[in-house]
PDB file of C-alpha atoms in Angstrom:
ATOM      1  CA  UNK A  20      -7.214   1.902   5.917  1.00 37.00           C
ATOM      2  CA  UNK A  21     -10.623   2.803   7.633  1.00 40.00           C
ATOM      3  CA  UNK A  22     -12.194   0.242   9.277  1.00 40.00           C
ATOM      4  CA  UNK A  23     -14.835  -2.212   8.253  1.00 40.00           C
ATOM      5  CA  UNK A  24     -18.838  -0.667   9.677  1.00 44.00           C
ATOM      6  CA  UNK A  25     -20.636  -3.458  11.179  1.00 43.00           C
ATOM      7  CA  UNK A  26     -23.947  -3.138  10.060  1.00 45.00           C
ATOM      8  CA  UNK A  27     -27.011  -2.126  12.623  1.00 45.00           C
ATOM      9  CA  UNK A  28     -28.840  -5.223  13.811  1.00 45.00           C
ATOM     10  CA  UNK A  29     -32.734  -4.811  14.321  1.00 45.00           C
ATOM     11  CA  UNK A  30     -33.536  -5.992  17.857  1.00 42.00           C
ATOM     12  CA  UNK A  31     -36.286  -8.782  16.371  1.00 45.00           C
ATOM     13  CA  UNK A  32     -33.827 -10.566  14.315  1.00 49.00           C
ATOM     14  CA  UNK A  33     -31.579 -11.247  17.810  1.00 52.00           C
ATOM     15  CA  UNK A  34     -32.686 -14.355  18.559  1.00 55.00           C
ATOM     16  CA  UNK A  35     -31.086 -15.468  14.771  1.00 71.00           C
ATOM     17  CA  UNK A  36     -27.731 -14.368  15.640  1.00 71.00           C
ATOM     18  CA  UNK A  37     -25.079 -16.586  16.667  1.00 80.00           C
ATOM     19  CA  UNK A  38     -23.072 -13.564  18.569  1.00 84.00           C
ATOM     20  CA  UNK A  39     -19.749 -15.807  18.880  1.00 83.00           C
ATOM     21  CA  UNK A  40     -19.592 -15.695  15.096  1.00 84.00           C
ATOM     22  CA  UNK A  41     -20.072 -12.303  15.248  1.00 83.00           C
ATOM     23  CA  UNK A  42     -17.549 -11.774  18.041  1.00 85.00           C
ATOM     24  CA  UNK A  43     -14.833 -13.627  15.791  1.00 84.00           C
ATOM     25  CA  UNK A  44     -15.835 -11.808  12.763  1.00 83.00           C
ATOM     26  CA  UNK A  45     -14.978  -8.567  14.445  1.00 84.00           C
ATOM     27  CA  UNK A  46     -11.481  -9.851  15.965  1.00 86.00           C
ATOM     28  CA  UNK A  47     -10.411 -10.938  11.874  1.00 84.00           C
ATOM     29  CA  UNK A  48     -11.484  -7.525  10.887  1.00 79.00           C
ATOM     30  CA  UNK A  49      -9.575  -5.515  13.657  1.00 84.00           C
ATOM     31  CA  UNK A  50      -6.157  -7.622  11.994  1.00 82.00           C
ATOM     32  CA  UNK A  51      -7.330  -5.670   8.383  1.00 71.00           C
ATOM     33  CA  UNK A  52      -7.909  -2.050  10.245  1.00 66.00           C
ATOM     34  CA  UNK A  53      -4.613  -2.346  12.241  1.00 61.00           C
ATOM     35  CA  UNK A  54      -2.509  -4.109   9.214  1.00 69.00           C
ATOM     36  CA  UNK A  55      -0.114  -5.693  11.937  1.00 77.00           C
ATOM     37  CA  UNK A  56       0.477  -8.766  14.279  1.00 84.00           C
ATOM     38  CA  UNK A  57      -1.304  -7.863  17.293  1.00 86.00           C
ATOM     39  CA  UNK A  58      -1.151  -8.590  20.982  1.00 89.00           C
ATOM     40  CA  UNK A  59      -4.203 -10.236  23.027  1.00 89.00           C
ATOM     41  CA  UNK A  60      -4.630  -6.797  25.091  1.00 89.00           C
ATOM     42  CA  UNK A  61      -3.915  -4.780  21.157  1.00 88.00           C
ATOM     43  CA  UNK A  62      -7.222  -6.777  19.866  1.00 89.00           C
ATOM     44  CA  UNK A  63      -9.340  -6.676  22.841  1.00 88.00           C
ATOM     45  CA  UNK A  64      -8.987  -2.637  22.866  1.00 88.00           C
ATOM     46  CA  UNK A  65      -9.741  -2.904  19.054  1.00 87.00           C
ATOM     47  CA  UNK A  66     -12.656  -4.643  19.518  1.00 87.00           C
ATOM     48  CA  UNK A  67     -14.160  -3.361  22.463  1.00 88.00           C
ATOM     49  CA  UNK A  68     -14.075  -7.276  23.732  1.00 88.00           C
ATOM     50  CA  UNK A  69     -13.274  -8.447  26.822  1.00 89.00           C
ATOM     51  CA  UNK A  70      -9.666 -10.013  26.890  1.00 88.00           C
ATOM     52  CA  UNK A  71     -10.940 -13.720  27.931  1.00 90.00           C
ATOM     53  CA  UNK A  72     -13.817 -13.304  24.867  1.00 88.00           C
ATOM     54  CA  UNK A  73     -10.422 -12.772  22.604  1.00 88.00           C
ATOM     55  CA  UNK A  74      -8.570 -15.260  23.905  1.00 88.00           C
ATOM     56  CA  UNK A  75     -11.342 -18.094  23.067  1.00 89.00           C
ATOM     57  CA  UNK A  76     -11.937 -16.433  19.654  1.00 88.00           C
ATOM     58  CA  UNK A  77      -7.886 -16.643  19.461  1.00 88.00           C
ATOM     59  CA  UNK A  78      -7.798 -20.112  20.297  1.00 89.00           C
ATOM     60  CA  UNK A  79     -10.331 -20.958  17.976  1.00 88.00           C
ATOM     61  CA  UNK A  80      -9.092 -19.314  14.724  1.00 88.00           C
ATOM     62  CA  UNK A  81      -5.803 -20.996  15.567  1.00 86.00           C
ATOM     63  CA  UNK A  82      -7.518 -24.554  16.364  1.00 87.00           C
ATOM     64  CA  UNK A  83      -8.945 -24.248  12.637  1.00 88.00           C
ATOM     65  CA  UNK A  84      -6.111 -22.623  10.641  1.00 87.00           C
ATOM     66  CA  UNK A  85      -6.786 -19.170  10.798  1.00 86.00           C
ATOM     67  CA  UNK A  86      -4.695 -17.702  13.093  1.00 87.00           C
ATOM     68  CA  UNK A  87      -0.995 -18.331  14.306  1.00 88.00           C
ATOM     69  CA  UNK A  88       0.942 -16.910  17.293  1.00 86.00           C
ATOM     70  CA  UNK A  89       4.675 -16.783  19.180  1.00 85.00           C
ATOM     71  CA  UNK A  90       2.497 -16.748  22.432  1.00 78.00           C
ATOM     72  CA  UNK A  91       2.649 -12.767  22.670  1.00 83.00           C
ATOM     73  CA  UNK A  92       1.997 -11.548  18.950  1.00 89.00           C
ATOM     74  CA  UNK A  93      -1.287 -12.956  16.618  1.00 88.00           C
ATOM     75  CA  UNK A  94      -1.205 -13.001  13.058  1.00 88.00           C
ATOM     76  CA  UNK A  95      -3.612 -14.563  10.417  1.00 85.00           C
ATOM     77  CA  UNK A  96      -2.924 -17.495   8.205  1.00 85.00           C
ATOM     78  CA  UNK A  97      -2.863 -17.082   4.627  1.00 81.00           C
ATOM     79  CA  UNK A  98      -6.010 -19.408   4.771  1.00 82.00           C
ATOM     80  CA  UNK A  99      -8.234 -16.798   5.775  1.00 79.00           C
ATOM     81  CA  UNK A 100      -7.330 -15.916   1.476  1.00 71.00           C
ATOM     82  CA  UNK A 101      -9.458 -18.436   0.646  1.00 72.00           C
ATOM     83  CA  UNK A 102     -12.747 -16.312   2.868  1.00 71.00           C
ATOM     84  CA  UNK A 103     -11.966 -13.880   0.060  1.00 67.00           C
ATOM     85  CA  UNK A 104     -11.816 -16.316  -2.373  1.00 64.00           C
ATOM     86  CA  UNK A 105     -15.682 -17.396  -1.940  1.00 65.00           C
ATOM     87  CA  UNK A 106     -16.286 -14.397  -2.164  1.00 62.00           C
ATOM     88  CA  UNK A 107     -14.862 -13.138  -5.506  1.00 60.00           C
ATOM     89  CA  UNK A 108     -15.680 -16.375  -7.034  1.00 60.00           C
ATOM     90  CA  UNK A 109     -19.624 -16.023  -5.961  1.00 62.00           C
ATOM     91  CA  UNK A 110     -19.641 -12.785  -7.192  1.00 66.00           C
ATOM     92  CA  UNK A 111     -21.416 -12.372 -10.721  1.00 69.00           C
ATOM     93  CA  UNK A 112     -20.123  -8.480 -11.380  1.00 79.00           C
ATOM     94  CA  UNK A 113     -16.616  -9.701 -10.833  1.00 79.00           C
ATOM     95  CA  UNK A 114     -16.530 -12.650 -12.883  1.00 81.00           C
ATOM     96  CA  UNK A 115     -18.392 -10.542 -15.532  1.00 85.00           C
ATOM     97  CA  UNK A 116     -16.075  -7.407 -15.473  1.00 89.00           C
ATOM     98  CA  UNK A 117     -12.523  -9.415 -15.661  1.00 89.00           C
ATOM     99  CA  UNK A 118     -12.198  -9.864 -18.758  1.00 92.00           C
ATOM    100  CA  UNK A 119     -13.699  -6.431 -19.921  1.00 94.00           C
ATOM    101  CA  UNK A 120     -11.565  -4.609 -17.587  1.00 94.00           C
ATOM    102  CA  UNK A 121      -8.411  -6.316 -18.318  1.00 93.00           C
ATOM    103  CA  UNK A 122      -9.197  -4.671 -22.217  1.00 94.00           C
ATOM    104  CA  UNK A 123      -9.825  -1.286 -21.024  1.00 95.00           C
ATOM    105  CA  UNK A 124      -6.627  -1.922 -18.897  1.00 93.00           C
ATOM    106  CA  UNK A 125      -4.062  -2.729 -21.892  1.00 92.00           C
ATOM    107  CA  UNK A 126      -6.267   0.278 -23.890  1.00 92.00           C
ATOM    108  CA  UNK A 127      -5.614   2.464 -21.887  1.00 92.00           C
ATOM    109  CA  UNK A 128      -1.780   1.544 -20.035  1.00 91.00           C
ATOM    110  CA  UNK A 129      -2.966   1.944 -16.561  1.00 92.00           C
ATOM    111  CA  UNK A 130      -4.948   0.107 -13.831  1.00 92.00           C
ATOM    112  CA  UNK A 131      -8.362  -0.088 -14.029  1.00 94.00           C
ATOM    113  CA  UNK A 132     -10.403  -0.892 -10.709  1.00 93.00           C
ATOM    114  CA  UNK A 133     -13.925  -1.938  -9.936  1.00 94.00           C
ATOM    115  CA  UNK A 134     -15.694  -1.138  -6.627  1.00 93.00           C
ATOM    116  CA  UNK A 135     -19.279  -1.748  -5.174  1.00 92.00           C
ATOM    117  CA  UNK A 136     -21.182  -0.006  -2.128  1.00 91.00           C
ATOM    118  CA  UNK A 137     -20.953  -1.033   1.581  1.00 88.00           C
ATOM    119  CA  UNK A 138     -21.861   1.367   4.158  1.00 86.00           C
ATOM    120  CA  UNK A 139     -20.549   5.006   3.561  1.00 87.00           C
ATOM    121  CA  UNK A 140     -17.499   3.172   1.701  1.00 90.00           C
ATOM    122  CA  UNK A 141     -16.931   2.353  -1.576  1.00 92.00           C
ATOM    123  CA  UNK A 142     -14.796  -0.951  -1.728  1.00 90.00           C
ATOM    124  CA  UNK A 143     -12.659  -2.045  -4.196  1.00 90.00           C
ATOM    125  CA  UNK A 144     -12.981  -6.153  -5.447  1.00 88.00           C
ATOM    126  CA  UNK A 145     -11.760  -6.180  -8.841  1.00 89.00           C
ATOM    127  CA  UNK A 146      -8.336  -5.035 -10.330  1.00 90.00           C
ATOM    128  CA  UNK A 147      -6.802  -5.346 -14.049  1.00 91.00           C
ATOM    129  CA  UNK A 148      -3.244  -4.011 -14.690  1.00 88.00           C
ATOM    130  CA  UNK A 149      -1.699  -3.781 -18.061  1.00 84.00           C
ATOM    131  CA  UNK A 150       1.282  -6.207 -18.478  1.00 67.00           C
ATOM    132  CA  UNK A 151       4.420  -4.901 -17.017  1.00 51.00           C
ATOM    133  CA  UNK A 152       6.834  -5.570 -14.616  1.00 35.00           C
ATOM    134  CA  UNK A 153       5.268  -3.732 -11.477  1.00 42.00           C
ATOM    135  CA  UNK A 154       2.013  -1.896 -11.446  1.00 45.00           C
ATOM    136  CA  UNK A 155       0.719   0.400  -8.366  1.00 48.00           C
ATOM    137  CA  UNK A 156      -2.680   0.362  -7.835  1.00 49.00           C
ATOM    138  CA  UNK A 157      -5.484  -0.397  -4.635  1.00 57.00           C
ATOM    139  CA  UNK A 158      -5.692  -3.660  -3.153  1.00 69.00           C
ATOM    140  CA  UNK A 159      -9.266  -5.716  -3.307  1.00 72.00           C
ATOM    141  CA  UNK A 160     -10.815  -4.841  -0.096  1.00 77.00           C
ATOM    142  CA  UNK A 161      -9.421  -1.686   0.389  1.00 82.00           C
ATOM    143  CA  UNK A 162     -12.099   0.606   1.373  1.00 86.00           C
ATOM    144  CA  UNK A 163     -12.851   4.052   0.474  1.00 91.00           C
ATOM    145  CA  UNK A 164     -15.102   7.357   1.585  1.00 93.00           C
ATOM    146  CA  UNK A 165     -17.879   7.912  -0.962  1.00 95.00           C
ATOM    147  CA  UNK A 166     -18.114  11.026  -0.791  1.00 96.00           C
ATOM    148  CA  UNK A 167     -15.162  12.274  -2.238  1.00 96.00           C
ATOM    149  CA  UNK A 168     -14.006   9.762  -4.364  1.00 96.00           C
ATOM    150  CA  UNK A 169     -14.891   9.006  -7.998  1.00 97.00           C
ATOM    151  CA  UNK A 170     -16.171   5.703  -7.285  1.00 97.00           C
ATOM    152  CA  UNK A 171     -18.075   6.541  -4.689  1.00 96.00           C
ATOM    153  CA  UNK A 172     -19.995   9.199  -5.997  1.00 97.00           C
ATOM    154  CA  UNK A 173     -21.288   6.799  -9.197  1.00 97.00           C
ATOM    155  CA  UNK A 174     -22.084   4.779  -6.785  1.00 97.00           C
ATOM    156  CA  UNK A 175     -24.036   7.347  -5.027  1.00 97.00           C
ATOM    157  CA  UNK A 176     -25.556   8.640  -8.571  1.00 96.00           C
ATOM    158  CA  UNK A 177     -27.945   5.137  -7.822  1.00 95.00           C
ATOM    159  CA  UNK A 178     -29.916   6.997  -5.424  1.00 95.00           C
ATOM    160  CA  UNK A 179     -33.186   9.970  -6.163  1.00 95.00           C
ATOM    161  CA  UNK A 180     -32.502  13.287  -5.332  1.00 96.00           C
ATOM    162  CA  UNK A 181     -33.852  13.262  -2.255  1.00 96.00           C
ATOM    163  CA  UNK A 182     -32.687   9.916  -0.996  1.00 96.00           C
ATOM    164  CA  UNK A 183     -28.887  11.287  -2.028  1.00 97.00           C
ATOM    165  CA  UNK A 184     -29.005  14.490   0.310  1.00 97.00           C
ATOM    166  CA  UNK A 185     -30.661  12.561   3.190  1.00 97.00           C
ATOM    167  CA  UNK A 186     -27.477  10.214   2.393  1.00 96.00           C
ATOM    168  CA  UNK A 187     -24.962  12.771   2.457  1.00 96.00           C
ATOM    169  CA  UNK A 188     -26.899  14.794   5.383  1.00 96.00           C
ATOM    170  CA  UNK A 189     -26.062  11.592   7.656  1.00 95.00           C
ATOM    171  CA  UNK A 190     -22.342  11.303   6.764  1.00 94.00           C
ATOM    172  CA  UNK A 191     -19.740  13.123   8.555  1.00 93.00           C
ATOM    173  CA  UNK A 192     -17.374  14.442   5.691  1.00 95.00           C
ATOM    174  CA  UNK A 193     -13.921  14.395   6.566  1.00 94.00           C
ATOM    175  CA  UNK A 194     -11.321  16.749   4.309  1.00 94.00           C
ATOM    176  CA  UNK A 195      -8.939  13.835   2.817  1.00 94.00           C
ATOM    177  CA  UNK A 196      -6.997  16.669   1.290  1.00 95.00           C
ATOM    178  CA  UNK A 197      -6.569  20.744   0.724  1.00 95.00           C
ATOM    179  CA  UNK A 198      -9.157  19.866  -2.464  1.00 96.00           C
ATOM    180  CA  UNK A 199     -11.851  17.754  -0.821  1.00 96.00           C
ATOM    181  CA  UNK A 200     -15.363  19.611  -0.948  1.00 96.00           C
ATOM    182  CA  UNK A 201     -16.639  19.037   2.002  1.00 96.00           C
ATOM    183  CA  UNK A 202     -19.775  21.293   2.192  1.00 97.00           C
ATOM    184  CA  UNK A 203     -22.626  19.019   1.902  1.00 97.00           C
ATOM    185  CA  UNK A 204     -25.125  20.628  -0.108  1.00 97.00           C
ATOM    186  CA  UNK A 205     -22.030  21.572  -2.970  1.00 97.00           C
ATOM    187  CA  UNK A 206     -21.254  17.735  -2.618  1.00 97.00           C
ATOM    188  CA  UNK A 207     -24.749  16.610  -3.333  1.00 97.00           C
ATOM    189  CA  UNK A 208     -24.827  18.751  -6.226  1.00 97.00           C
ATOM    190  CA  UNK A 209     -21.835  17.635  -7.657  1.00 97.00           C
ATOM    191  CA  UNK A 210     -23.395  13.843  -7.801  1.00 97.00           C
ATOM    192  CA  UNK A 211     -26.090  14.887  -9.128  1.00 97.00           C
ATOM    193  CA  UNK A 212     -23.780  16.368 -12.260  1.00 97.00           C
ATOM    194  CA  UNK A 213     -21.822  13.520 -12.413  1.00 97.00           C
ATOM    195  CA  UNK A 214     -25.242  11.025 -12.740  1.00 96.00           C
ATOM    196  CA  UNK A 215     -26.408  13.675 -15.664  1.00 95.00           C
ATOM    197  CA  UNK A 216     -22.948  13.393 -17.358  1.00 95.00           C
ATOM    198  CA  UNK A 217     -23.085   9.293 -16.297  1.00 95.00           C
ATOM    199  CA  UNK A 218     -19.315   9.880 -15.220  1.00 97.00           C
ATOM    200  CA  UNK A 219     -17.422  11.285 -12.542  1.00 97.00           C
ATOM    201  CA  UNK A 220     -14.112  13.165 -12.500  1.00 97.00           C
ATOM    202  CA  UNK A 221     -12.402  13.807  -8.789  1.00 97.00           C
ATOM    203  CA  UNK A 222      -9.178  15.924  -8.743  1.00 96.00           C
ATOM    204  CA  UNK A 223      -7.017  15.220  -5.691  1.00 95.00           C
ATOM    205  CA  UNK A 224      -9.440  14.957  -3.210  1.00 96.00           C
ATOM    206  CA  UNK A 225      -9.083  11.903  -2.347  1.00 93.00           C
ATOM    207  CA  UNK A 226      -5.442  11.481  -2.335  1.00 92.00           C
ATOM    208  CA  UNK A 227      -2.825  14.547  -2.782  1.00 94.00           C
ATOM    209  CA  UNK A 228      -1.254  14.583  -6.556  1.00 94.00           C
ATOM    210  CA  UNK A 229      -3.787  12.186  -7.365  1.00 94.00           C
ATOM    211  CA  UNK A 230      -6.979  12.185  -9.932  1.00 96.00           C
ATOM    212  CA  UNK A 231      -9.348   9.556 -11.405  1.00 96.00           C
ATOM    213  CA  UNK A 232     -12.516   8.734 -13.417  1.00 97.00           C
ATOM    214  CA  UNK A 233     -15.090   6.451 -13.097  1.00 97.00           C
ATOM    215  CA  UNK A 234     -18.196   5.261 -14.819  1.00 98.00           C
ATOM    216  CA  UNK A 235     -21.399   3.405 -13.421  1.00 97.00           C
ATOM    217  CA  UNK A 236     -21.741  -0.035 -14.176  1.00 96.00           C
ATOM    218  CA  UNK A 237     -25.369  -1.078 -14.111  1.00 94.00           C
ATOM    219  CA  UNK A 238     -26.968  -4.064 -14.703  1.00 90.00           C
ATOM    220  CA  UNK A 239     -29.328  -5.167 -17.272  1.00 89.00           C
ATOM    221  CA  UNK A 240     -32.578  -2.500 -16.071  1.00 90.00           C
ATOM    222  CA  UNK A 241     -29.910   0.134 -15.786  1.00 90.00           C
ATOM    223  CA  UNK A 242     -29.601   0.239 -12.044  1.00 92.00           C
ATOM    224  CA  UNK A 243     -25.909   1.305 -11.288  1.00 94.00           C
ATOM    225  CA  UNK A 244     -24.505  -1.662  -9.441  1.00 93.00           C
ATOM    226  CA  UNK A 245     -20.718  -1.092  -9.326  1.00 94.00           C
ATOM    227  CA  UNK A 246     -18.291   1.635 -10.595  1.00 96.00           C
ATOM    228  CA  UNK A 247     -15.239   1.122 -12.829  1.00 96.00           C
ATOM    229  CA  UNK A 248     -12.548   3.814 -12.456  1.00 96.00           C
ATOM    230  CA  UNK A 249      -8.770   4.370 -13.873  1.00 95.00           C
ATOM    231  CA  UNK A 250      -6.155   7.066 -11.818  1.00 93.00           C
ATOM    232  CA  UNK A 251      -3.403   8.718 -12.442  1.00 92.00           C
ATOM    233  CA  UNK A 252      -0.770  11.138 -11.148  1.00 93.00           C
ATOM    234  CA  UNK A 253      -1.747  14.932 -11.847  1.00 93.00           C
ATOM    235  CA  UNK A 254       2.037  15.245 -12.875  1.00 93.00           C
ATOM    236  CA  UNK A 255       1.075  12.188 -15.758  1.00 91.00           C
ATOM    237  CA  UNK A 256      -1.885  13.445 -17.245  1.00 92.00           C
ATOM    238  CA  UNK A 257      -4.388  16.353 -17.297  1.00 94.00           C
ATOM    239  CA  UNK A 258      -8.413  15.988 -16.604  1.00 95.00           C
ATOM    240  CA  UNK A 259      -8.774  17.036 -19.807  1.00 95.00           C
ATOM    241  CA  UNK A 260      -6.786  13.699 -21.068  1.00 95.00           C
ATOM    242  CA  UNK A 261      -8.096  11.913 -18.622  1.00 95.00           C
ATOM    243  CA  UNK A 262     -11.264  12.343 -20.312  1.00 96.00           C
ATOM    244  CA  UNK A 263     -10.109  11.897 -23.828  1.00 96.00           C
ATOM    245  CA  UNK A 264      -8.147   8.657 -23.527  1.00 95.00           C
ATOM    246  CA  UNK A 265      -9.866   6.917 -20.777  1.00 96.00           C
ATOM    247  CA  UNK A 266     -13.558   7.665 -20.568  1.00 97.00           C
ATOM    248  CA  UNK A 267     -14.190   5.646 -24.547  1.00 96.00           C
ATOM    249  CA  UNK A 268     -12.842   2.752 -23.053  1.00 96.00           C
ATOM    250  CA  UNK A 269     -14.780   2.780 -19.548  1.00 97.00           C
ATOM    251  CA  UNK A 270     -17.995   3.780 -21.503  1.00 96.00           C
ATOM    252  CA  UNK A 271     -17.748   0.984 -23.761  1.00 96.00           C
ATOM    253  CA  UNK A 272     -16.938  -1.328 -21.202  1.00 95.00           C
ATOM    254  CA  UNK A 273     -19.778  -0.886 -19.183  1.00 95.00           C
ATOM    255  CA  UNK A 274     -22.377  -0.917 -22.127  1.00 95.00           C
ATOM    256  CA  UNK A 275     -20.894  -4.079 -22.961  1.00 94.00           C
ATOM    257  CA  UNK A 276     -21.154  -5.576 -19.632  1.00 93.00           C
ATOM    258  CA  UNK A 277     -24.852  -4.150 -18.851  1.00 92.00           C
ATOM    259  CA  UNK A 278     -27.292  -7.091 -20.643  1.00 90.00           C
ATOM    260  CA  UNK A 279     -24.552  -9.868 -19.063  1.00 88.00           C
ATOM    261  CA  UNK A 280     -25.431  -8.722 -15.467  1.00 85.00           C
ATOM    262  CA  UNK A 281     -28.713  -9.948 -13.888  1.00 75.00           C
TER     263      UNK A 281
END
């Protein structure tokens, strides 16, 4: 999983920021990028903090429920859940897009995802399977590059023409696969197609043997503020299907949700 970007901080807004919050922030995040109990000396390297700054962050998380530890490996607490939980439950697009995407999902058989825009990522914070036994699908918080994604590049469809290849100009695009275009001016072209169209279709270059669709989902003044995709195997479907049986069901989702988000 790539890690979380911290975003830049502007040197006048210093004074505001409490940097031991900031400090523990990054030690919680380095558990998500390494997806593993870790040692003191493991987390210190992964977040560029001195070992005695860890160890009082450490203490801390475990002191409030966050953190446990055998004395050599740390783990979090299933508490740090409920961090998420505020989250999802604050957030309108979620709430709003349940319910619609849980249709599309038993439409269409498969797992329909939602993601929104942080950094050069999109990442993923709402799921809907159909009902059956076991589903595979991504995980809410699971992060993903934009550029070569189908998510990502709806997302990207947000921005003018000239905002979008200063956007892609600053990335560095890294080949997930044989299939992933990574010359830049062929990639902003290709977003630029998929806004016209007001859907994108990527074709295993993301993920080897793997394809999906997405569609913006914009809010009431039609500014795309999520993306709702559904994937599939290549051995499962064809693009062609992919755009006969689940594109209706996206589309209509997202008109439905537009004049509920604010």
């Amino acid at each position: 999983m790539p890690k979380m970007k911290r975003p830049e901080t502007d040197a006048s807004e210093a004074p505001e920021i409490i940097e031991s919050l900031a400090r523990g922030l990054r030690v919680i995040e380095a558990f998500g990028a390494e997806r593993r109990p870790m040692t003191l000396s493991d987390l210190a390297k992964a977040c560029s903090l001195p070992r005695a700054t860890v160890r009082r962050v450490l203490t801390t998380l475990r002191s409030a429920g966050y953190a446990t530890s055998d004395d050599r490996l740390f783990a979090l607490t299933p508490r740090v859940l409920g961090l998420a939980s505020s989250y999802l439950a604050s957030n309108q697009i979620s709430a709003v897009l349940q319910p619609l995407m849980d249709e599309v999902s038993a439409v269409a058989k498969e797992v329909c995802s939602l993601a929104i825009l942080d950094g050069d990522d999109a990442v993923f914070v709402a799921r809907a399977s159909p009902a059956r036994v076991f589903s595979a699908g991504i995980d809410l918080g699971y992060r993903l590059p934009l550029f070569c994604t189908s998510v990502g590049r709806v997302l990207l469809g947000r921005l003018g023409n000239e905002a979008l290849t200063a956007t892609i100009e600053a990335m560095t695009l890294t080949a997930q696969t044989p299939e992933t275009i990574t010359d830049k001016p062929t990639v902003v072209a290709t977003i630029i197609a998929d806004r016209t169209r007001s859907y994108s279709l990527v074709d295993q270059e993301a993920e080897p043997g793997f394809r999906s669709i997405a569609v913006p989902i914009c809010r009431y003044d039609g500014t795309i503020v999520a993306a709702a995709n559904i994937g599939a195997h290549v051995d499962r479907i064809t693009t062609g299907e992919m755009i006969d049986r689940f594109l209706p069901p996206l589309q209509k989702m997202a008109e439905e949700a537009r004049p509920l988000i604010v």
